[in-house]
PDB file of C-alpha atoms in Angstrom:
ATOM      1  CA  UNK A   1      16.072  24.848   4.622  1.00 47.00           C
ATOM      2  CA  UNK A   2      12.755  25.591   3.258  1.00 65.00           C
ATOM      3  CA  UNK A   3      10.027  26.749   5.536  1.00 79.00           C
ATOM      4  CA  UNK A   4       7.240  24.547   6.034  1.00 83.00           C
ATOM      5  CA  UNK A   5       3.708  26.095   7.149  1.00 87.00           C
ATOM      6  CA  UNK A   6       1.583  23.596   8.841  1.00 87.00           C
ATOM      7  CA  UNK A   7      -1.567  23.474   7.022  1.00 79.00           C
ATOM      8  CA  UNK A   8      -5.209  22.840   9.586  1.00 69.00           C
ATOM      9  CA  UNK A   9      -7.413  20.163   7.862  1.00 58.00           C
ATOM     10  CA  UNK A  10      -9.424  17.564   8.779  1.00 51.00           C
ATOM     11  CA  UNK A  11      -7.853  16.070  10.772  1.00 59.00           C
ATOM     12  CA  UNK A  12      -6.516  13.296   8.504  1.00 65.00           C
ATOM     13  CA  UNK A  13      -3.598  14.210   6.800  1.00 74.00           C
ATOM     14  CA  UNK A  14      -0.599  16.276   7.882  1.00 82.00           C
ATOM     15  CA  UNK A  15      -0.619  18.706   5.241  1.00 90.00           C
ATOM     16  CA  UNK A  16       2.251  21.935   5.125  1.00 94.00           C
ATOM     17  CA  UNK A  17       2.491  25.056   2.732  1.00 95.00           C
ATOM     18  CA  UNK A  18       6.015  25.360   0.806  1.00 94.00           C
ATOM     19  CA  UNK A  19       6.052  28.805  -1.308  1.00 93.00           C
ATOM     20  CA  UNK A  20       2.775  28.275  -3.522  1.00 95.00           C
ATOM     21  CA  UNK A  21       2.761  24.590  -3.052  1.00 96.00           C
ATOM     22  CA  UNK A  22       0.844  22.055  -0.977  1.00 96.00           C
ATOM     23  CA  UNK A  23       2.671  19.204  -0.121  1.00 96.00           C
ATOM     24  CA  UNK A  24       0.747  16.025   1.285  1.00 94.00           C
ATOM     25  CA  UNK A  25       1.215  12.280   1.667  1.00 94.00           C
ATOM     26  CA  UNK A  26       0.755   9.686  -1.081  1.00 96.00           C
ATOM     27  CA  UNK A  27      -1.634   6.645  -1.550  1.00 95.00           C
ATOM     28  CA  UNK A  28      -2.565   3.894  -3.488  1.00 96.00           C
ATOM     29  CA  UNK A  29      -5.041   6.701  -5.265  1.00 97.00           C
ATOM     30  CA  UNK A  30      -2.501   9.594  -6.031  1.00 97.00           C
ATOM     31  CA  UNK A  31      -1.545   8.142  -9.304  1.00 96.00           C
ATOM     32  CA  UNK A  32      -5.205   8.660 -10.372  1.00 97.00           C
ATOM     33  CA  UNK A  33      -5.937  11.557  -8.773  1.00 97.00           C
ATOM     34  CA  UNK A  34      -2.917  13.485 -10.646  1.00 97.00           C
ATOM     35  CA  UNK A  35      -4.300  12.183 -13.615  1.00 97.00           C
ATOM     36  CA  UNK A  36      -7.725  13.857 -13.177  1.00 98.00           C
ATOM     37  CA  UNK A  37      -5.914  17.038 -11.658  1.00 98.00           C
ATOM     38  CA  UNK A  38      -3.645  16.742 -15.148  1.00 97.00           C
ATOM     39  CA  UNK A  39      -6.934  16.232 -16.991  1.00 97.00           C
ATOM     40  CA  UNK A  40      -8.864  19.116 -15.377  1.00 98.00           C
ATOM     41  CA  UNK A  41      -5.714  21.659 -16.406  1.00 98.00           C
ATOM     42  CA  UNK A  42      -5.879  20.383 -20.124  1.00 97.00           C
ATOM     43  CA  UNK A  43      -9.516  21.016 -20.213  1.00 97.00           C
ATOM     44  CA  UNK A  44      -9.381  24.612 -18.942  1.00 97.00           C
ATOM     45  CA  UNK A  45     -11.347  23.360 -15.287  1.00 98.00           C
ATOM     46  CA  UNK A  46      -9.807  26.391 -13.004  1.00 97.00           C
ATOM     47  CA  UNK A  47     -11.688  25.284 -10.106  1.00 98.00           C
ATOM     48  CA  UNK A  48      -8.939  22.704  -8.891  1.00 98.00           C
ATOM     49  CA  UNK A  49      -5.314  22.927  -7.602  1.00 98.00           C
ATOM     50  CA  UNK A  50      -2.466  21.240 -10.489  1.00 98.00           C
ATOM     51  CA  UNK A  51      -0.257  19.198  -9.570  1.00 97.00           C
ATOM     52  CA  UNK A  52       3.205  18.674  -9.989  1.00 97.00           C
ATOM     53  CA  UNK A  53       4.273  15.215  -8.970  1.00 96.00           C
ATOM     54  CA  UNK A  54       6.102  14.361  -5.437  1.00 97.00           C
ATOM     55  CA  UNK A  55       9.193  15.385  -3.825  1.00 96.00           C
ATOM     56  CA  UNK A  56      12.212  14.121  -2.474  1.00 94.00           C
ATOM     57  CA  UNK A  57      10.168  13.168   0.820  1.00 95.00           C
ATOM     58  CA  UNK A  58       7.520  11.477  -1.324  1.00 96.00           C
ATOM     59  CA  UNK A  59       4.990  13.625  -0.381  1.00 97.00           C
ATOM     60  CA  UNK A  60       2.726  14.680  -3.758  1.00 97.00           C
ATOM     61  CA  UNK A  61       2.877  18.244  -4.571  1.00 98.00           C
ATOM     62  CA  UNK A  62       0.402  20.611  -5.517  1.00 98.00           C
ATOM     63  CA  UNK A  63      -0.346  23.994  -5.992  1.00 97.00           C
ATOM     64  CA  UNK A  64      -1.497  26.197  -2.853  1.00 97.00           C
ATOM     65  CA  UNK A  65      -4.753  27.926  -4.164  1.00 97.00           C
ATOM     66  CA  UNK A  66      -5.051  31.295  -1.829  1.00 96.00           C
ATOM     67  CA  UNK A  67      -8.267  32.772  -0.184  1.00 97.00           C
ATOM     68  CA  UNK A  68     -10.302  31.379   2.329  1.00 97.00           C
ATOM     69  CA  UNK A  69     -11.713  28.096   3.585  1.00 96.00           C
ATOM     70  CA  UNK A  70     -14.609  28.676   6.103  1.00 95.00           C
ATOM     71  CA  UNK A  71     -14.593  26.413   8.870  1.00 88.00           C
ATOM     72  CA  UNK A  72     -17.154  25.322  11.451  1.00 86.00           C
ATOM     73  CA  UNK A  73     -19.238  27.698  13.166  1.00 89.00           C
ATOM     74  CA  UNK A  74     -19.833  28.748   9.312  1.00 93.00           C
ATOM     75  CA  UNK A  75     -19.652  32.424   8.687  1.00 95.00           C
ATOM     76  CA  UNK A  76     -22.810  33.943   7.233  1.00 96.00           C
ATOM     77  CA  UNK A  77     -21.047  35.059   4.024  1.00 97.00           C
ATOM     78  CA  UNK A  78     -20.437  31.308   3.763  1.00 97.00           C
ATOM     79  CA  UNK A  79     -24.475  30.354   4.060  1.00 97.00           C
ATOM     80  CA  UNK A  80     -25.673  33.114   1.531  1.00 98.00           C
ATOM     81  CA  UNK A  81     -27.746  32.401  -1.086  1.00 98.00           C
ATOM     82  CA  UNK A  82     -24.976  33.307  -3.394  1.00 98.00           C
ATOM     83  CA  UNK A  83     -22.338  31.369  -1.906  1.00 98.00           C
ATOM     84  CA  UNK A  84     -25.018  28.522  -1.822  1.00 98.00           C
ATOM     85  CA  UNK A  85     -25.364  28.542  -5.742  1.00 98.00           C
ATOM     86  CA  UNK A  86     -21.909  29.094  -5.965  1.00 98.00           C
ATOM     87  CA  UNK A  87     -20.629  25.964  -5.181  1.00 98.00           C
ATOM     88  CA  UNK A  88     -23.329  24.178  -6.881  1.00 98.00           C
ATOM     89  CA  UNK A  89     -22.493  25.662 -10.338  1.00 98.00           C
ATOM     90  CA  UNK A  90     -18.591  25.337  -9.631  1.00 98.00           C
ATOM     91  CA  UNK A  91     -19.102  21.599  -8.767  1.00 98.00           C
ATOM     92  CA  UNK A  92     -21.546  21.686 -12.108  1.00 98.00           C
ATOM     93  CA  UNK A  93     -18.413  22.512 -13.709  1.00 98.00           C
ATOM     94  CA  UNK A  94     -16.316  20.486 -12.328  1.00 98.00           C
ATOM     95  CA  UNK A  95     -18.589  17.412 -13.146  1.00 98.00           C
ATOM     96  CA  UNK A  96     -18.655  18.417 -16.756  1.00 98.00           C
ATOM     97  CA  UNK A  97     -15.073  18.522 -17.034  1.00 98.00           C
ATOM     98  CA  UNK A  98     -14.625  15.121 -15.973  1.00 98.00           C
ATOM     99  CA  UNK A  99     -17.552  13.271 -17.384  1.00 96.00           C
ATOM    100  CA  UNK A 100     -15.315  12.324 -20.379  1.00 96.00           C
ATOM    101  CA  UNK A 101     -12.301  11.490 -18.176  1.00 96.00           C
ATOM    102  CA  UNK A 102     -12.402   7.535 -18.311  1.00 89.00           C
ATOM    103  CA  UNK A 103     -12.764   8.024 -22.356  1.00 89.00           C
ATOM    104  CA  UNK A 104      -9.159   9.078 -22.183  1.00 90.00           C
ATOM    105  CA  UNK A 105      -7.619   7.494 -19.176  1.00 90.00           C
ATOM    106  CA  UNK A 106      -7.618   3.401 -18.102  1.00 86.00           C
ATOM    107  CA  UNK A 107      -7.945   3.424 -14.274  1.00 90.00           C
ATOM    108  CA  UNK A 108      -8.989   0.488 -12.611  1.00 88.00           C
ATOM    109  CA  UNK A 109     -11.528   0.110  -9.814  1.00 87.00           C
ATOM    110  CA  UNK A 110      -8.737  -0.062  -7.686  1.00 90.00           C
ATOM    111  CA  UNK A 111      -6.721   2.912  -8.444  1.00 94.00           C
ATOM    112  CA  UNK A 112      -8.988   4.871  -6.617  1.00 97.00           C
ATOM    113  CA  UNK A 113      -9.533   5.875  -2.619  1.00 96.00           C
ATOM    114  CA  UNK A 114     -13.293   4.624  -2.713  1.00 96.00           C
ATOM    115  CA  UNK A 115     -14.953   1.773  -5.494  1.00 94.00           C
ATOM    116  CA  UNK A 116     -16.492   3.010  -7.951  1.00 96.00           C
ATOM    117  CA  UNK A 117     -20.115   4.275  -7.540  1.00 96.00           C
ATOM    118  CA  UNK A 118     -22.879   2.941 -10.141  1.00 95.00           C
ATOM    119  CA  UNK A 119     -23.377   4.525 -12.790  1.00 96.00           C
ATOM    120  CA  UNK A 120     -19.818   6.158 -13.110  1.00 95.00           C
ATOM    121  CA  UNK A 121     -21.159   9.408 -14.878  1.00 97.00           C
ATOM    122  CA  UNK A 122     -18.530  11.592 -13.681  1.00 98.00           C
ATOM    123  CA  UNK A 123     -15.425  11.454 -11.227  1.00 98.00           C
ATOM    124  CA  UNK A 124     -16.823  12.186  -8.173  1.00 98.00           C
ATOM    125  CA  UNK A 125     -14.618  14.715  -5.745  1.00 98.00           C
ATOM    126  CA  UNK A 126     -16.253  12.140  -3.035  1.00 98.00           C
ATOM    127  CA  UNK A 127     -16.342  15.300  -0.165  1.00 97.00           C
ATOM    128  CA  UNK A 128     -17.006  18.815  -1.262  1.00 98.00           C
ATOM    129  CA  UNK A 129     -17.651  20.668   1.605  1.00 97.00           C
ATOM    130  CA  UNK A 130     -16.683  24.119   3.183  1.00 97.00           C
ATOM    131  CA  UNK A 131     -13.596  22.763   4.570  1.00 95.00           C
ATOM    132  CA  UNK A 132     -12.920  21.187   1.313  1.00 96.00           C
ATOM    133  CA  UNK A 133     -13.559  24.702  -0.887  1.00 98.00           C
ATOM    134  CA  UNK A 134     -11.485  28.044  -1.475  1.00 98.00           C
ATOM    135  CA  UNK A 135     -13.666  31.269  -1.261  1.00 98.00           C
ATOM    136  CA  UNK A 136     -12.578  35.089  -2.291  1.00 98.00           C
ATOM    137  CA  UNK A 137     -15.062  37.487  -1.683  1.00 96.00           C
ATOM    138  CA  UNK A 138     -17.086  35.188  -0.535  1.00 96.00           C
ATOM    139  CA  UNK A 139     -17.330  33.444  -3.982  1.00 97.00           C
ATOM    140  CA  UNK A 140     -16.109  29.911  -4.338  1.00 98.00           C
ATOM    141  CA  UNK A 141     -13.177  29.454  -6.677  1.00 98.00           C
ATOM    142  CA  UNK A 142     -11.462  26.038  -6.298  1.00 98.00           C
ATOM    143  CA  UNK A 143     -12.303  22.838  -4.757  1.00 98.00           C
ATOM    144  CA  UNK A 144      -9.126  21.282  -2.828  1.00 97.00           C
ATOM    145  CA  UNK A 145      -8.382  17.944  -1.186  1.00 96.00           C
ATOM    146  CA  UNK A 146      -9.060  15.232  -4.186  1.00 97.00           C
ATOM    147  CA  UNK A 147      -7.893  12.264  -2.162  1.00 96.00           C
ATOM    148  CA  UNK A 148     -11.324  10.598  -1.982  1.00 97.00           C
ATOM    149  CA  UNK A 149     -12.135  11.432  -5.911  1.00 98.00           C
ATOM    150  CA  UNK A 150     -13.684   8.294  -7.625  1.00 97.00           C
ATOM    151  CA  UNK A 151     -16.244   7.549 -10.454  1.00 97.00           C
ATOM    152  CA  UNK A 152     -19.869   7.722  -9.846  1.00 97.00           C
ATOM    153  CA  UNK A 153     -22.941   9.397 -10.449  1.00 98.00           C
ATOM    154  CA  UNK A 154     -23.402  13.033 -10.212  1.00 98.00           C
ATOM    155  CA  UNK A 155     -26.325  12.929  -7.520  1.00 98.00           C
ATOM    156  CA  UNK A 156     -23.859  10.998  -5.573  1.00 98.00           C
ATOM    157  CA  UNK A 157     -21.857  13.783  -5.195  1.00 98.00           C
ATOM    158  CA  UNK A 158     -24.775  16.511  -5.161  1.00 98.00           C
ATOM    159  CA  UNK A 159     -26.374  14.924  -2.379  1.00 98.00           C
ATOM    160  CA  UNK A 160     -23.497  15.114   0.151  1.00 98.00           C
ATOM    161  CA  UNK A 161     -22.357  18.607  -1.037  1.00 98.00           C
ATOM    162  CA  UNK A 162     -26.389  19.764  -0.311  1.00 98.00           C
ATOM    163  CA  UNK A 163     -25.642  18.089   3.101  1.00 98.00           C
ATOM    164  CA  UNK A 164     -22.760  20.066   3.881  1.00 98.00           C
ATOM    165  CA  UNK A 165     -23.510  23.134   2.347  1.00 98.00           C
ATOM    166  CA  UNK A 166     -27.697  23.621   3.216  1.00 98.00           C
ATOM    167  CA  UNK A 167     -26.739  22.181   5.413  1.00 98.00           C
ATOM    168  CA  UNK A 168     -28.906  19.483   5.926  1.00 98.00           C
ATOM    169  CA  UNK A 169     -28.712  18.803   9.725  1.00 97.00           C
ATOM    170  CA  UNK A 170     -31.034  18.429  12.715  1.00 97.00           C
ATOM    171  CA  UNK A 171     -31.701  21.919  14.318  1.00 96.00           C
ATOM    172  CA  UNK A 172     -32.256  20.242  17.776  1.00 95.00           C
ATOM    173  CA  UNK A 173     -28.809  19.041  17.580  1.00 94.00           C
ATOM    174  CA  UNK A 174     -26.729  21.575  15.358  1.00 92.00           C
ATOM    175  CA  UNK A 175     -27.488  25.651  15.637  1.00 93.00           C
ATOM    176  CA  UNK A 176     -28.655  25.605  11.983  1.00 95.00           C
ATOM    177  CA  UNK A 177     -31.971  26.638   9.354  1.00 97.00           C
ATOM    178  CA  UNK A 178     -35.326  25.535  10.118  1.00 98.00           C
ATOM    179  CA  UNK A 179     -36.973  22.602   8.136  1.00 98.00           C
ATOM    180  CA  UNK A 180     -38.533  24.621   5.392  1.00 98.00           C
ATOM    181  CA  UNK A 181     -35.358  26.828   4.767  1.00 98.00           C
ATOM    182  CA  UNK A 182     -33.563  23.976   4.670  1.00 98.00           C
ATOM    183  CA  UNK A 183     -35.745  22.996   1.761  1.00 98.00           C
ATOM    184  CA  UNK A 184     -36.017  25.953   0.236  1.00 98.00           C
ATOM    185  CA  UNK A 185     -31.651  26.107  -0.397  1.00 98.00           C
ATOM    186  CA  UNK A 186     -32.035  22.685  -1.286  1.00 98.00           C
ATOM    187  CA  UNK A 187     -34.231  23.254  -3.956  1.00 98.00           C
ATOM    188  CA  UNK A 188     -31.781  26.623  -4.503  1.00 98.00           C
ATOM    189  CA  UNK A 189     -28.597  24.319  -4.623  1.00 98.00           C
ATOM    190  CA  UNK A 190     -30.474  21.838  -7.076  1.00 98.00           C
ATOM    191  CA  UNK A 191     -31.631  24.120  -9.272  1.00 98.00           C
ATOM    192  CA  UNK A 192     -28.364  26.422  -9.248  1.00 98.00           C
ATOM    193  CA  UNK A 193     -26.710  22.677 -10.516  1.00 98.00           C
ATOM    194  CA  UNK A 194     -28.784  22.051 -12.608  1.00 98.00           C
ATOM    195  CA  UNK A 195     -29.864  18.825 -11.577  1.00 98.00           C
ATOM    196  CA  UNK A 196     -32.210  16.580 -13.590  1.00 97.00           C
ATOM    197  CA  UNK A 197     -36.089  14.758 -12.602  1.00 97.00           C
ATOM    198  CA  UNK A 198     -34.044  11.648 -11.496  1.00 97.00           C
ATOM    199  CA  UNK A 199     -31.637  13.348  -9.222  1.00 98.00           C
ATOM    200  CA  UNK A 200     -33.881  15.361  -7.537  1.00 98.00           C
ATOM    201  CA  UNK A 201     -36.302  12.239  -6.962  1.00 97.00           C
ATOM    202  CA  UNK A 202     -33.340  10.468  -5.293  1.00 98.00           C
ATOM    203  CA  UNK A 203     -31.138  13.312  -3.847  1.00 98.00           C
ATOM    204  CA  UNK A 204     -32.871  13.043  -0.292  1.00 98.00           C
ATOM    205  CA  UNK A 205     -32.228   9.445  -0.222  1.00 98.00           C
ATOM    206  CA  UNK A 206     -28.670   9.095  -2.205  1.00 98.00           C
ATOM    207  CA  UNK A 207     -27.964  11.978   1.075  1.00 98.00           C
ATOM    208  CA  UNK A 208     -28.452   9.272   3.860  1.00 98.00           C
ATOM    209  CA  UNK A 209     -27.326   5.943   1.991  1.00 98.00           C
ATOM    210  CA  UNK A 210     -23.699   8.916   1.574  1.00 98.00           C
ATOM    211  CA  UNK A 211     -23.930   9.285   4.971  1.00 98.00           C
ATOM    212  CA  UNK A 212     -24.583   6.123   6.341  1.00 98.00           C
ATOM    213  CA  UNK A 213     -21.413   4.942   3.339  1.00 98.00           C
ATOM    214  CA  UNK A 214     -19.631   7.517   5.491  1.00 97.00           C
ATOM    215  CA  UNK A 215     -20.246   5.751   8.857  1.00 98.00           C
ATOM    216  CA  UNK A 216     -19.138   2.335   7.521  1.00 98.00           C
ATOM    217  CA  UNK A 217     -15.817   3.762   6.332  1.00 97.00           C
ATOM    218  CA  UNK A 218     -14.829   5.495   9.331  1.00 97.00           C
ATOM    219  CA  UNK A 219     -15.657   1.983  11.539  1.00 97.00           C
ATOM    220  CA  UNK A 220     -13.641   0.150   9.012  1.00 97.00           C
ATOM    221  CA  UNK A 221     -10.648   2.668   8.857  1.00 96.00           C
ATOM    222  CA  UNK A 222     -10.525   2.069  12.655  1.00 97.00           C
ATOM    223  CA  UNK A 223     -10.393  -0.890  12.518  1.00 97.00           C
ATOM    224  CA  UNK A 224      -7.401  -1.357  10.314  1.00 96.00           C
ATOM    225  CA  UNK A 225      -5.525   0.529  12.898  1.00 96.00           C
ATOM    226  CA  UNK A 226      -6.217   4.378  11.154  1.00 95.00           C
ATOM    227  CA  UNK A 227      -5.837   6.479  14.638  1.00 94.00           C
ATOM    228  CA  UNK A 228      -7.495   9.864  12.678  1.00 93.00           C
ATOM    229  CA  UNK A 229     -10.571   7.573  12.060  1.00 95.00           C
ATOM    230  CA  UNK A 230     -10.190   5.910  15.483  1.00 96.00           C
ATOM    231  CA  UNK A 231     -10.426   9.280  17.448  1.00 96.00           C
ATOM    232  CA  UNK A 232     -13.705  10.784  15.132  1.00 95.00           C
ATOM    233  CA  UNK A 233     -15.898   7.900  16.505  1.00 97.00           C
ATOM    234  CA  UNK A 234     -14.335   8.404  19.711  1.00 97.00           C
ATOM    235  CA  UNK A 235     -15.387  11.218  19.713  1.00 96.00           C
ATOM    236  CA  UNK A 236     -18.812  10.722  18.614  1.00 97.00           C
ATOM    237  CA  UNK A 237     -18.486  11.402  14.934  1.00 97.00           C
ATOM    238  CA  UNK A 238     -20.553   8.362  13.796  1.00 97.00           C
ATOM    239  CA  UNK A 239     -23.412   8.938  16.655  1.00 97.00           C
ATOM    240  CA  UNK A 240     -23.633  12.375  15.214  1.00 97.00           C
ATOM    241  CA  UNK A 241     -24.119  11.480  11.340  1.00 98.00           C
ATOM    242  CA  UNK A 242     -26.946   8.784  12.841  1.00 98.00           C
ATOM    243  CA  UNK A 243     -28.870  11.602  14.355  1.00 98.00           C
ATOM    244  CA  UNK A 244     -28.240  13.802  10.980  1.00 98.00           C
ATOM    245  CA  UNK A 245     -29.715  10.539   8.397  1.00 98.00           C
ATOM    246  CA  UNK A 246     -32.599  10.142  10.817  1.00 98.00           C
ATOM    247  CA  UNK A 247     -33.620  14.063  10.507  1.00 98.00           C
ATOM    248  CA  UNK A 248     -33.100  13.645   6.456  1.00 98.00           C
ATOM    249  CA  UNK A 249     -35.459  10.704   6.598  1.00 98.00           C
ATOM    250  CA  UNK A 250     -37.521  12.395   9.400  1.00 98.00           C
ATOM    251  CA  UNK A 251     -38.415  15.348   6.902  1.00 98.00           C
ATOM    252  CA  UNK A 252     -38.024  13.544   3.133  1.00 98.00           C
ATOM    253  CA  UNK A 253     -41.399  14.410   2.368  1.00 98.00           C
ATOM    254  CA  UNK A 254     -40.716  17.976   3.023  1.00 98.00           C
ATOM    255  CA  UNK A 255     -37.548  17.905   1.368  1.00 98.00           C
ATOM    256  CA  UNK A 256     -38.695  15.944  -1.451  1.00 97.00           C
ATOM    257  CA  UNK A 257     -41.935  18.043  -2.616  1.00 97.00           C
ATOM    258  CA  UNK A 258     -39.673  21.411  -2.447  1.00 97.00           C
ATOM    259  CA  UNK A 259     -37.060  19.457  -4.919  1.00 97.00           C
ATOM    260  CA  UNK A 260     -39.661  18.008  -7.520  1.00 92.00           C
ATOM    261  CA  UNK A 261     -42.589  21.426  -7.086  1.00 87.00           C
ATOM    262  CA  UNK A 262     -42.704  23.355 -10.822  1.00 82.00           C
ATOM    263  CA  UNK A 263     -40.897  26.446 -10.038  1.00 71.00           C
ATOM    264  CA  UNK A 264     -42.718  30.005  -9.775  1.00 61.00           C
ATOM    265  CA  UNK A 265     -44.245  31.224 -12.845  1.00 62.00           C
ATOM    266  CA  UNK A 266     -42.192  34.478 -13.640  1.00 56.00           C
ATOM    267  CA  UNK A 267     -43.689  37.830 -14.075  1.00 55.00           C
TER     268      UNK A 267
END
């Protein structure tokens, strides 16, 4: 019998470690999502696990990308400047790769986990966060956990990575950076992306309509009976992400003039 290693996550998913592979459950979505992972290989993206169909329990199976996934209280190599850029170039990278994935594969709207976002630039990975991302040395490498991947715009999915990964949230609630050096990695993480005039004049913005997008599916997940979703708001999950859109909102003019100023004049 083959050893399974149960695998901590969000709480979603039941997720074990077999050898070098992940194995998890299937959806409605894994069909596409294997053919973005397939895509991603062809194209020479190394920032995402391959997969290699499902198993004899119909569970999909992937491989296990080693290092480290940080996990809440963050660890400061996790909230350095470098890591900070990091991920903003890898998911950079990752956007590229798939901006010409619908050129090359027919999915319908309802292949995937979430509807498609307008305009579908890119395939969104629809939650990169630390949980979400493999670091070695304290550099990110890989982005995991693809389930919620759907078309969409880029800022769609810059905005709620700068959430997780300023992160964006209320220092009277959450031990976390003052206003201004929350704006201030902001402006870090859009710039290290790359991201253009538009996206930056709408990234404070797209942030709260993701979050409050965020709130709606977890109500209607519980209410279709999903217990993982169920016990979040039980336990005040959706409260929480209320107080965390209000601070956005609270301090979008803050935010805002950081993201749009004309950078430093160099020496």
């Amino acid at each position: 019998m083959v050893d399974e290693q149960v695998l901590a996550g969000g709480g979603v998913n039941h997720v074990v470690r077999v050898g070098g592979t992940v194995r998890r459950p299937v959806g409605p979505w894994t069909p596409a999502v294997h053919a973005l992972l397939g895509h991603l290989a062809a194209g020479g993206f190394e920032g995402a696990p391959r997969s290699h169909g499902v198993d004899g329990e119909g569970r999909e199976v992937l491989d296990f990308v080693a290092g480290e996934v940080p996990d809440h209280p963050l660890p400061e190599w996790a909230l350095s400047d470098g890591a900070l850029a990091g991920v903003a170039k890898l998911l950079r990278a990752y956007h590229d790769a798939t901006a010409d994935f619908l050129k090359f594969h027919e999915m319908p709207d309802s292949a995937w986990y979430f509807p498609p976002e307008s305009p579908a630039e890119v395939i969104c990975h629809g939650d990169v966060a630390p949980y979400n991302c493999v670091f070695r040395d304290g550099r990110p490498v890989a982005f995991i956990d693809f389930d919620t991947a759907h078309p969409g715009p880029r800022v769609w999915d810059v905005s709620y990575a700068a959430y997780r990964f300023v992160p964006l949230s209320d220092p009277d609630h959450t031990p976390t950076f003052p206003v201004a050096e929350q704006a201030r990695r902001l402006r870090l993480f859009a710039d290290a992306y790359g991201l253009d005039a538009a996206g930056r004049n709408t990234l404070t913005d797209t942030a709260r309509a993701r979050l409050d997008h965020l709130i709606r599916h977890m109500h209607d997940q519980a209410a279709k009976g999903n217990e993982a979703f169920a016990s979040h708001i039980a336990r005040g999950d959706d409260r929480f992400y209320l107080i965390e859109i209000a601070h956005i909102a609270r301090h979008r003019a803050a935010f805002q003039s950081t993201l749009t100023e004309p950078p430093a004049p160099g020496p």
